[in-house]
XYZ file of C-alpha atoms in Angstrom:
713
model
C 156.189 -99.448 41.705
C 152.893 -100.323 43.385
C 151.211 -103.339 41.797
C 147.434 -103.685 41.891
C 145.927 -107.158 42.048
C 142.814 -106.240 40.054
C 139.116 -105.971 40.951
C 139.083 -109.031 43.176
C 141.721 -107.618 45.515
C 140.485 -106.827 49.023
C 139.874 -103.206 49.901
C 142.669 -101.886 52.091
C 142.997 -98.659 54.000
C 144.676 -95.805 52.168
C 147.697 -94.691 54.167
C 148.628 -92.030 51.615
C 151.642 -93.814 50.160
C 150.155 -93.933 46.661
C 149.716 -90.159 46.577
C 147.466 -88.986 43.714
C 148.186 -92.207 41.790
C 146.009 -94.579 43.791
C 143.841 -95.552 40.773
C 140.702 -96.373 42.760
C 137.953 -98.315 40.970
C 135.563 -95.951 39.167
C 132.161 -96.293 40.811
C 130.143 -94.510 38.124
C 128.997 -97.430 35.961
C 128.213 -95.325 32.894
C 131.657 -93.713 32.902
C 133.381 -97.053 33.424
C 131.402 -98.632 30.587
C 132.472 -95.940 28.111
C 136.105 -96.216 29.176
C 136.114 -100.003 28.871
C 134.799 -99.802 25.323
C 137.432 -97.228 24.398
C 140.449 -98.835 26.120
C 141.036 -102.402 25.091
C 144.236 -102.594 23.044
C 147.561 -100.908 23.789
C 149.982 -100.521 20.881
C 153.606 -99.449 21.361
C 155.886 -100.171 18.397
C 159.216 -99.463 20.118
C 160.818 -100.972 23.176
C 162.629 -98.599 25.524
C 162.937 -98.202 29.300
C 160.759 -95.085 29.246
C 158.035 -96.555 27.042
C 158.047 -99.678 29.207
C 157.255 -97.403 32.156
C 154.417 -95.808 30.179
C 153.006 -99.241 29.328
C 153.158 -100.454 32.917
C 151.535 -97.243 34.152
C 148.643 -97.565 31.724
C 148.151 -101.239 32.528
C 148.180 -100.458 36.231
C 145.784 -97.525 35.844
C 143.285 -99.450 33.734
C 143.408 -102.424 36.092
C 142.778 -100.191 39.102
C 140.249 -97.787 37.598
C 138.290 -100.211 35.425
C 139.112 -103.679 36.727
C 140.038 -104.755 33.212
C 143.237 -105.599 31.386
C 144.743 -103.811 28.423
C 145.929 -106.160 25.698
C 149.401 -104.962 24.765
C 150.925 -105.683 21.370
C 152.114 -104.250 18.078
C 148.851 -104.643 16.153
C 145.808 -102.348 16.457
C 142.545 -103.895 17.575
C 139.272 -102.799 19.132
C 139.611 -99.728 21.338
C 143.215 -99.001 20.422
C 145.426 -96.698 22.460
C 148.529 -95.925 20.394
C 151.696 -94.554 22.036
C 154.958 -93.425 20.531
C 156.924 -91.035 18.357
C 156.758 -90.617 14.559
C 160.434 -91.549 14.386
C 159.926 -95.015 15.850
C 156.262 -95.747 15.151
C 155.152 -96.239 11.530
C 151.532 -96.101 12.685
C 152.049 -92.671 14.211
C 154.151 -91.482 11.265
C 151.213 -92.336 9.003
C 148.999 -89.911 10.954
C 151.075 -86.906 9.763
C 151.232 -85.110 13.112
C 154.583 -83.454 12.414
C 153.233 -79.905 12.080
C 151.831 -79.979 15.592
C 154.646 -81.985 17.135
C 157.393 -79.703 15.854
C 156.054 -76.940 18.150
C 156.188 -79.139 21.261
C 159.912 -79.600 21.804
C 161.467 -82.557 23.592
C 158.900 -82.875 26.376
C 155.561 -81.813 24.924
C 152.880 -84.226 23.721
C 149.536 -84.447 22.007
C 146.529 -86.634 22.705
C 143.831 -86.949 20.099
C 141.150 -89.239 18.764
C 142.139 -90.814 15.481
C 141.699 -93.772 13.194
C 144.290 -96.522 13.497
C 144.215 -98.972 10.594
C 140.597 -98.085 9.991
C 139.577 -98.539 13.614
C 138.702 -95.715 16.037
C 141.431 -95.119 18.577
C 143.369 -92.633 20.659
C 146.971 -91.608 20.047
C 149.457 -90.217 22.570
C 152.344 -88.889 20.496
C 155.470 -86.878 21.184
C 158.907 -86.209 19.754
C 160.637 -88.213 22.484
C 159.871 -91.155 24.719
C 159.832 -88.883 27.758
C 157.220 -86.732 26.057
C 155.141 -89.883 25.558
C 155.490 -90.665 29.270
C 154.257 -87.189 30.199
C 151.357 -87.615 27.789
C 150.567 -90.979 29.356
C 150.280 -89.471 32.811
C 148.102 -86.674 31.438
C 145.820 -89.233 29.805
C 145.564 -91.198 33.040
C 144.667 -87.945 34.809
C 141.754 -87.598 32.401
C 140.574 -91.049 33.430
C 141.034 -90.380 37.140
C 139.028 -87.168 36.938
C 136.431 -88.868 34.712
C 136.737 -86.603 31.691
C 135.211 -87.443 28.324
C 137.433 -89.298 25.873
C 135.437 -88.036 22.917
C 136.774 -85.176 20.764
C 140.132 -85.216 22.501
C 142.488 -82.448 21.405
C 145.206 -82.059 24.007
C 148.375 -80.251 22.966
C 150.739 -79.525 25.826
C 154.356 -78.451 26.299
C 156.088 -77.101 29.392
C 156.451 -73.341 29.657
C 159.593 -73.714 31.818
C 162.426 -76.043 30.805
C 164.026 -77.029 34.133
C 161.380 -77.925 36.728
C 163.285 -78.861 39.825
C 162.783 -80.044 43.386
C 165.416 -78.880 45.869
C 165.951 -81.328 48.730
C 167.493 -79.727 51.802
C 168.706 -83.184 52.839
C 171.895 -83.731 54.813
C 174.189 -86.707 54.415
C 173.246 -87.950 57.909
C 169.620 -88.118 56.664
C 168.388 -85.166 58.708
C 166.416 -82.689 56.605
C 166.759 -78.960 57.194
C 163.233 -77.560 57.482
C 161.873 -81.035 56.850
C 158.726 -82.149 58.670
C 158.003 -85.543 57.131
C 160.651 -87.734 58.696
C 164.204 -88.286 57.590
C 165.691 -88.070 54.107
C 164.610 -90.469 51.386
C 168.241 -90.933 50.412
C 169.746 -93.768 52.445
C 173.357 -92.945 51.680
C 174.659 -95.630 54.018
C 172.989 -98.431 52.033
C 173.633 -96.964 48.603
C 174.867 -97.959 46.075
C 174.239 -101.628 46.888
C 170.677 -101.396 48.182
C 168.127 -99.494 46.112
C 165.035 -98.627 48.109
C 161.817 -99.180 46.069
C 160.707 -95.729 47.198
C 163.238 -94.187 44.823
C 161.252 -95.467 41.836
C 157.959 -94.381 43.359
C 159.431 -90.937 43.989
C 160.532 -90.660 40.358
C 157.155 -91.893 39.155
C 155.307 -89.261 41.207
C 157.547 -86.503 39.866
C 157.127 -87.625 36.272
C 153.363 -87.674 36.708
C 153.374 -83.893 37.240
C 156.255 -83.034 34.908
C 159.082 -82.436 37.387
C 162.305 -83.176 35.510
C 165.083 -82.444 37.981
C 166.068 -83.074 41.587
C 168.777 -81.460 43.702
C 169.588 -84.242 46.123
C 171.455 -82.312 48.811
C 171.080 -79.344 51.147
C 171.986 -75.855 49.943
C 174.036 -75.650 53.143
C 176.276 -78.075 51.341
C 178.643 -80.779 52.521
C 181.690 -81.165 50.278
C 181.757 -84.930 50.873
C 178.961 -85.404 48.332
C 181.561 -84.580 45.656
C 183.918 -87.390 46.679
C 184.158 -90.661 44.778
C 182.272 -92.869 47.274
C 179.269 -90.540 47.200
C 179.377 -89.980 43.444
C 178.989 -93.745 43.026
C 175.874 -93.548 45.175
C 174.510 -90.558 43.273
C 175.102 -92.388 39.983
C 172.743 -95.177 41.073
C 169.958 -92.667 41.675
C 170.679 -90.907 38.378
C 170.463 -94.203 36.487
C 167.172 -95.027 38.155
C 165.651 -91.581 37.527
C 166.778 -91.266 33.892
C 163.926 -93.253 32.249
C 161.479 -90.964 34.068
C 163.046 -87.911 32.418
C 164.610 -86.712 35.677
C 168.111 -85.264 35.876
C 170.145 -85.226 39.058
C 171.730 -82.027 40.385
C 173.915 -81.477 43.451
C 174.804 -78.605 45.720
C 178.442 -77.568 45.624
C 180.216 -76.200 48.678
C 182.276 -73.275 47.452
C 185.183 -74.147 49.736
C 185.413 -77.764 48.492
C 188.850 -77.224 46.877
C 190.182 -76.483 50.356
C 188.114 -78.984 52.321
C 188.529 -82.046 50.106
C 191.025 -80.870 47.506
C 193.934 -79.861 49.696
C 194.269 -76.384 48.166
C 194.984 -73.303 50.224
C 192.337 -71.194 48.531
C 188.954 -71.423 46.819
C 189.388 -68.108 44.974
C 187.312 -68.515 41.789
C 189.919 -66.678 39.694
C 192.843 -68.773 40.909
C 194.133 -71.102 38.120
C 194.648 -74.004 40.523
C 191.091 -73.652 41.811
C 189.729 -73.598 38.258
C 191.752 -76.678 37.396
C 190.558 -78.493 40.524
C 186.913 -77.823 39.709
C 187.436 -78.869 36.079
C 188.828 -82.230 37.144
C 186.062 -82.680 39.705
C 183.280 -81.818 37.280
C 184.778 -84.026 34.564
C 184.859 -86.823 37.144
C 181.186 -86.273 37.987
C 180.251 -86.660 34.315
C 182.090 -89.974 34.104
C 179.649 -91.275 36.721
C 176.591 -89.312 35.584
C 176.740 -88.483 31.837
C 173.597 -86.329 31.995
C 174.387 -84.590 35.293
C 172.263 -81.436 35.428
C 174.652 -79.139 37.263
C 174.938 -77.336 40.589
C 172.752 -75.320 42.915
C 174.982 -73.072 45.016
C 174.391 -71.052 48.170
C 177.363 -68.760 48.707
C 178.152 -65.876 51.061
C 174.840 -66.363 52.818
C 174.233 -67.271 56.458
C 177.843 -68.220 57.026
C 178.344 -70.213 53.834
C 181.662 -69.660 52.013
C 181.677 -67.868 48.691
C 183.536 -65.654 46.246
C 183.228 -62.577 48.457
C 185.634 -64.272 50.872
C 188.216 -63.474 48.177
C 186.879 -60.037 47.194
C 185.221 -61.518 44.107
C 181.631 -61.056 42.945
C 178.762 -63.497 42.771
C 179.183 -63.444 38.997
C 182.834 -64.434 39.373
C 181.769 -67.376 41.508
C 178.920 -68.512 39.289
C 180.944 -68.170 36.097
C 183.701 -70.412 37.459
C 181.208 -73.275 37.457
C 179.328 -72.154 34.343
C 182.436 -72.208 32.174
C 183.358 -75.746 33.220
C 179.788 -77.080 33.046
C 179.039 -75.570 29.627
C 180.764 -78.234 27.473
C 178.708 -80.859 29.325
C 175.472 -78.845 28.846
C 175.259 -78.411 32.607
C 173.952 -75.329 34.390
C 174.627 -73.480 37.632
C 171.785 -72.130 39.776
C 173.247 -69.386 41.957
C 170.971 -68.476 44.853
C 170.293 -64.791 45.484
C 169.368 -65.353 49.132
C 172.022 -63.069 50.589
C 171.875 -60.612 53.442
C 174.355 -59.273 55.955
C 173.871 -58.260 59.550
C 176.815 -55.894 59.144
C 175.026 -53.910 56.443
C 172.828 -51.163 57.860
C 170.160 -51.705 55.250
C 166.688 -53.202 55.228
C 167.157 -56.932 54.697
C 164.427 -56.817 52.037
C 166.730 -54.638 49.899
C 169.999 -56.513 50.132
C 169.655 -59.154 47.414
C 168.654 -56.474 44.899
C 171.542 -54.254 46.011
C 174.062 -57.060 45.493
C 172.730 -58.625 42.307
C 171.223 -55.787 40.267
C 174.682 -54.352 39.374
C 175.716 -57.798 38.125
C 172.969 -58.018 35.500
C 174.438 -59.274 32.239
C 177.671 -60.440 33.866
C 176.632 -64.065 34.351
C 177.437 -66.661 31.693
C 174.581 -67.927 29.530
C 174.252 -71.235 31.410
C 174.039 -69.557 34.826
C 170.723 -68.662 36.426
C 170.122 -66.514 39.486
C 167.722 -68.371 41.791
C 165.451 -65.883 43.576
C 162.997 -66.605 46.384
C 159.411 -65.614 45.659
C 159.618 -62.750 48.169
C 162.382 -60.482 49.493
C 162.544 -61.859 53.060
C 162.210 -65.631 53.421
C 159.188 -67.748 52.379
C 156.816 -65.901 54.717
C 153.084 -66.734 54.766
C 152.667 -63.663 52.570
C 155.248 -61.479 50.861
C 155.154 -59.152 47.874
C 157.103 -60.466 44.909
C 160.884 -60.122 45.018
C 162.113 -56.833 43.478
C 164.768 -58.680 41.459
C 162.037 -60.020 39.185
C 162.010 -57.611 36.278
C 165.199 -55.888 37.429
C 167.744 -58.152 35.678
C 166.590 -58.414 32.051
C 169.991 -59.633 30.838
C 170.155 -62.549 33.277
C 167.846 -65.581 33.404
C 166.094 -65.651 36.774
C 164.395 -68.661 38.308
C 161.866 -68.464 41.122
C 162.327 -70.551 44.257
C 159.222 -71.597 46.203
C 159.163 -73.472 49.492
C 156.827 -76.454 49.573
C 157.968 -77.516 53.024
C 156.007 -75.452 55.525
C 158.825 -73.822 57.475
C 156.719 -70.745 58.222
C 153.277 -72.273 57.731
C 152.802 -74.452 60.797
C 155.006 -77.339 59.670
C 153.335 -80.579 58.516
C 150.524 -80.382 61.069
C 148.770 -77.442 59.388
C 146.666 -77.760 56.264
C 147.807 -75.036 53.890
C 147.080 -75.380 50.171
C 149.868 -73.352 48.607
C 148.731 -72.927 45.004
C 147.253 -69.471 45.829
C 150.628 -68.477 47.322
C 152.496 -69.661 44.216
C 150.005 -67.956 41.921
C 150.135 -64.708 43.901
C 153.813 -64.455 42.994
C 153.637 -65.821 39.448
C 150.717 -63.570 38.506
C 152.220 -60.432 40.086
C 152.971 -57.645 37.619
C 156.508 -56.243 37.766
C 155.693 -53.545 35.155
C 159.339 -53.919 34.076
C 158.314 -53.519 30.439
C 154.905 -52.032 30.996
C 151.667 -53.591 32.151
C 151.581 -57.368 31.817
C 155.243 -57.951 32.722
C 154.306 -60.761 35.069
C 156.765 -62.609 37.280
C 155.792 -65.766 35.399
C 156.945 -64.165 32.143
C 160.296 -63.351 33.721
C 160.653 -66.953 34.857
C 159.519 -68.607 31.617
C 161.884 -66.379 29.619
C 159.227 -64.802 27.430
C 159.606 -61.280 28.843
C 163.328 -60.970 28.174
C 163.763 -63.682 25.505
C 165.845 -66.141 27.530
C 166.129 -69.719 26.321
C 167.394 -71.116 29.622
C 164.487 -71.212 32.069
C 164.019 -72.903 35.414
C 161.918 -73.046 38.565
C 162.739 -74.554 41.963
C 160.644 -75.845 44.835
C 162.089 -76.742 48.236
C 160.733 -80.249 48.755
C 158.346 -81.229 51.541
C 159.180 -84.927 51.158
C 160.631 -87.294 53.746
C 160.515 -90.970 54.607
C 157.130 -90.751 56.336
C 154.865 -93.432 54.919
C 152.688 -90.781 53.247
C 155.740 -88.863 51.970
C 154.792 -85.367 53.182
C 153.627 -85.797 56.776
C 150.203 -84.225 56.171
C 147.946 -85.876 53.551
C 147.076 -82.433 52.190
C 150.748 -81.435 51.935
C 150.882 -83.852 49.012
C 148.742 -81.345 47.117
C 151.563 -78.806 47.308
C 154.009 -81.228 45.692
C 151.367 -81.927 43.044
C 150.457 -78.311 42.230
C 154.080 -77.192 42.219
C 154.800 -79.670 39.427
C 151.661 -78.760 37.507
C 152.343 -75.006 37.750
C 155.996 -75.530 36.814
C 154.690 -77.135 33.619
C 151.958 -74.536 33.028
C 151.832 -71.493 35.305
C 148.561 -70.379 33.745
C 146.618 -73.162 35.462
C 144.330 -71.935 38.223
C 144.398 -72.812 41.910
C 140.767 -73.885 41.630
C 141.311 -76.245 38.701
C 144.345 -77.840 40.324
C 142.543 -78.350 43.624
C 139.708 -80.026 41.740
C 142.133 -82.352 39.950
C 143.970 -83.341 43.092
C 140.819 -84.007 45.115
C 139.391 -86.196 42.381
C 142.630 -88.138 42.033
C 143.229 -88.473 45.774
C 139.821 -88.729 47.444
C 136.724 -88.889 45.272
C 134.914 -87.698 42.159
C 131.694 -87.223 44.101
C 130.462 -83.577 44.138
C 129.476 -83.924 47.811
C 133.121 -84.650 48.614
C 134.770 -82.265 46.173
C 132.816 -79.150 47.173
C 133.628 -78.938 50.903
C 137.255 -80.051 50.489
C 137.873 -77.640 47.627
C 136.327 -74.746 49.555
C 138.522 -75.561 52.544
C 141.692 -75.874 50.476
C 141.197 -72.606 48.621
C 140.578 -70.739 51.879
C 143.374 -72.379 53.870
C 146.320 -70.165 52.893
C 144.438 -66.979 53.739
C 143.312 -68.525 57.033
C 146.874 -69.264 58.117
C 147.958 -65.733 57.164
C 145.164 -64.382 59.355
C 146.127 -66.306 62.486
C 149.884 -65.907 61.963
C 150.834 -62.729 60.096
C 147.831 -60.575 59.127
C 147.912 -57.151 57.474
C 151.464 -57.553 56.175
C 153.181 -58.601 59.404
C 156.048 -61.035 58.821
C 158.920 -62.937 60.438
C 157.344 -63.137 63.918
C 157.792 -66.875 64.491
C 159.825 -68.709 67.132
C 163.577 -68.296 67.061
C 165.768 -70.768 65.138
C 163.252 -73.607 64.891
C 160.564 -71.224 63.546
C 157.829 -73.122 65.395
C 154.923 -71.144 66.805
C 154.574 -67.441 67.530
C 157.504 -65.341 68.731
C 156.825 -61.637 68.112
C 158.882 -60.871 71.245
C 162.124 -62.336 69.854
C 164.959 -59.819 70.298
C 168.544 -59.530 71.529
C 169.902 -62.304 69.300
C 173.333 -62.405 67.606
C 171.820 -60.843 64.487
C 169.120 -58.189 64.487
C 167.698 -59.525 61.226
C 167.055 -62.873 62.925
C 164.708 -61.236 65.425
C 161.021 -60.450 65.177
C 161.203 -56.924 66.554
C 163.407 -55.968 63.585
C 160.461 -56.616 61.267
C 157.310 -55.530 63.074
C 158.871 -52.520 64.872
C 155.993 -52.316 67.325
C 156.130 -49.485 69.830
C 153.708 -47.334 71.766
C 153.010 -45.273 68.656
C 152.248 -48.072 66.190
C 153.438 -51.096 64.249
C 154.845 -52.033 60.854
C 157.965 -51.595 58.718
C 158.124 -48.354 56.742
C 159.566 -49.270 53.353
C 158.419 -46.095 51.590
C 160.670 -43.130 50.792
C 160.252 -41.933 54.378
C 161.608 -45.239 55.698
C 163.991 -47.823 54.210
C 162.841 -46.911 50.677
C 162.736 -50.587 49.657
C 159.827 -49.660 47.391
C 162.222 -47.747 45.136
C 163.555 -51.118 43.958
C 160.239 -51.767 42.188
C 158.837 -50.155 39.051
C 156.990 -46.861 39.497
C 153.606 -48.524 38.977
C 154.311 -50.889 41.882
C 155.499 -47.988 44.023
C 152.298 -46.130 43.217
C 150.285 -49.141 44.329
C 151.920 -49.647 47.724
C 153.339 -46.283 48.791
C 150.154 -44.165 49.067
C 148.068 -45.404 51.986
C 144.959 -44.781 49.927
C 146.078 -47.455 47.445
C 148.018 -49.974 49.539
C 145.989 -53.176 49.978
C 145.378 -54.249 53.566
C 147.278 -57.485 52.993
C 150.566 -55.545 52.572
C 149.796 -52.594 54.829
C 152.294 -53.327 57.612
C 154.860 -54.692 55.178
C 155.287 -51.230 53.654
C 154.060 -48.869 56.387
C 154.513 -48.129 60.097
C 151.123 -46.930 61.265
C 149.518 -45.702 64.518
C 147.387 -48.185 66.436
C 144.491 -45.779 65.935
C 144.948 -45.553 62.140
C 141.543 -45.724 60.467
C 141.208 -48.676 58.084
C 139.014 -48.720 54.981
C 136.528 -50.721 57.035
C 136.210 -47.791 59.415
C 137.770 -49.630 62.342
C 141.097 -48.818 63.934
C 144.270 -50.663 62.968
C 144.302 -52.263 66.416
C 140.738 -53.532 66.079
C 141.407 -54.786 62.539
C 144.521 -56.632 63.728
C 142.592 -58.288 66.565
C 139.693 -59.241 64.306
C 142.118 -60.795 61.809
C 143.731 -62.972 64.471
C 140.380 -64.057 65.875
C 138.870 -64.674 62.442
C 141.873 -66.819 61.568
C 141.498 -68.986 64.649
C 137.723 -69.253 64.143
C 138.310 -70.228 60.518
C 140.634 -73.023 61.612
C 137.640 -74.420 63.533
C 135.519 -73.960 60.388
C 138.012 -76.118 58.495
C 137.378 -78.887 60.990
C 133.648 -78.699 60.269
C 134.281 -78.725 56.528
C 136.332 -81.895 56.839
C 133.813 -83.571 59.133
C 131.238 -83.188 56.354
C 133.008 -85.843 54.262
C 133.207 -88.495 56.968
C 132.321 -91.965 55.593
C 132.752 -90.586 52.056
C 136.558 -90.788 51.976
C 138.968 -93.441 53.173
C 138.572 -93.861 56.939
C 142.307 -93.915 57.691
C 142.860 -90.755 55.711
C 139.833 -89.115 57.308
C 141.015 -89.774 60.860
C 144.555 -88.661 60.078
C 143.401 -85.309 58.708
C 140.828 -84.888 61.490
C 143.503 -85.243 64.150
C 145.836 -82.822 62.370
C 143.076 -80.238 61.969
C 142.505 -80.413 65.723
C 146.191 -79.618 66.264
C 145.976 -76.802 63.738
C 143.035 -75.212 65.551
C 144.811 -75.433 68.906
C 147.896 -73.809 67.432
C 145.859 -71.137 65.638
C 144.403 -70.144 69.014
C 147.950 -70.173 70.446
C 149.142 -67.843 67.680
C 146.113 -65.595 68.208
C 146.504 -65.337 71.963
C 150.271 -64.856 71.990
C 150.311 -62.211 69.263
C 147.307 -60.239 70.485
C 148.668 -60.126 74.041
C 152.102 -59.088 72.803
C 150.899 -56.286 70.554
C 148.409 -55.171 73.211
C 151.362 -54.527 75.510
C 152.247 -51.684 73.105
C 148.829 -50.495 71.956
C 147.411 -50.394 75.514
C 143.995 -50.680 73.853
C 141.158 -53.027 74.866
C 140.041 -55.938 72.709
C 137.180 -55.101 70.370
C 133.752 -55.748 71.809
C 132.680 -59.380 71.552
C 136.136 -60.964 71.457
C 136.975 -63.330 74.293
C 139.969 -62.596 76.461
C 142.973 -64.816 75.581
C 143.758 -67.634 77.951
C 147.090 -67.368 79.689
C 149.373 -64.403 80.056
C 151.967 -62.950 77.750
C 154.646 -64.085 80.203
C 153.354 -67.655 79.882
C 153.557 -67.652 76.095
C 157.001 -66.095 76.148
C 158.212 -68.830 78.499
C 157.409 -71.707 76.126
C 160.442 -73.474 74.684
C 160.754 -76.128 71.983
C 164.315 -77.457 71.930
C 163.305 -80.558 69.986
C 161.070 -78.973 67.362
C 161.546 -80.748 64.012
C 163.239 -79.288 60.990
C 166.590 -78.250 62.408
C 169.640 -80.420 62.686
C 169.986 -81.998 66.138
C 172.971 -80.904 68.203
C 173.538 -84.050 70.228
């Protein structure tokens, strides 16, 4: 944990390590004066590892923000801040908060002004110590964002129970689709050396309510299930436990063969069941609160139950049955597609999983990506949401920017997350939002979960790009409460990370909120998708074709020819729209209704097609690409406006990355416009500059050492 020396400490450059928990000294004297009068005495009547963390966090925050010291003890005094649970704090029990607390479960909390032994004070109360810790971080957030501490009435509980980060980390410390260095987990040095970053990682997650971490890649290595590695995992689990974080692992379906010596991994084979029972029982001897497994099976070459003519439900239930007595869960990923199946890839997960609705055990969830293809800059919501009412579904988002320019592009992803969560499936009429599927309220499921593919590595600033930290932050906040807005979360993060000054907040917030749409414009406008470089996914590659699998090529998705461009998913094409409710079909199938942002996702249209704007499809496509690149330059100007008002090291870091982003936005624009022009044979709209270079030049570029894929040395 970072330790602050107090107000006399010298000012040091902010390298981003402290994330949104930097606790900079509050410069507004009037705000600081009110806080100092209110926060003088800290009372915690129970000792526990979790409450000790809460105490240290408050002491650290007050020292950093106010330059003063909280007096900790068991007796109320002036400006009392009281923490605890009614069960272990007589002072809190005397406040009679039970009616409110009983609605908040094991993780919720309340913060309110009260009288403690006749003296005005503030109480942070919960049913558990972990709830108190969450309430502590929320209270500190109020201080960081300079909110009033008068008339406090905060009552908060998570809408989703399992709020999980998925690390695609390999045992050799490479990270699949990772752009912030190598893996945090130094397996070679564990269990004997515990890197201090592990505690800081847990602290950051707890601060936004993340309560689970899958340590290993979904393309799993069975060695993680062996005794030497379980001893290493146990050390991390012990460290994370006081922060309310459970450890999960990925399980390789063929582990009974690879490390167990069996001849089969058939999920219905008694020997296989017995092997997994012994293995899972062994895991719980090392990690008593082990969360369970995330499993990728029969996808992209991974082994699975279909190898033995069994179903996904057969595979998931093998693990669910054995995990159930331990209160563990299995998260079975629905990311499946086959090159041998002559069907639109966007349809295949629905085709495989819809018939299995209701056949999964109660502690098994189906983990579904936000869209039907693969974490594209923009996708409609996945058709499985709303289609499996008898099975708990969890949404999987990708924080790491595999398709969003890697960690050199500034892309604030809250609008992307919200676009999915707020989408209406119409499964049970209007208002059947994806978020209500995920939080269990639509279909009355008690087991609920959400997953985010982590963007974290061992870079000093954790995420590579300072602004990528915001995506970690907002994922946790939305996992706790999906009704929060992108605007409110951006405001919070800016205030906690950079400044509370309006002159700083306004330009940064405007830039952040626009950034996702900007990247869509210069990469995949009007519903285009999957046109990035092959394998490494770096840069534009709309020309990609003739690969081992058609569905790994770009031409499969954009289907550009001399007549037009786009993928027809209406009844006249692949009919993928039929997998959605009628109201969704009615929105996207008729051209008169289909929004421009999904136009080429659902329709193949002539280059001369007349848009609502009155311009041709070709002109609209060109203008989108050029507007995107121009907007990347606008982002540079927005950032330059806060020079000398934010930390200089952070400013220069972001400035340099924005320059790269603009260069690459122009690259995307030029390459894509030249490629599609080779089919449209139409001139650029009047006023647009001719792209530099030739299409042949852009097609010739190669990037064998692009980050994010495992080296083949």
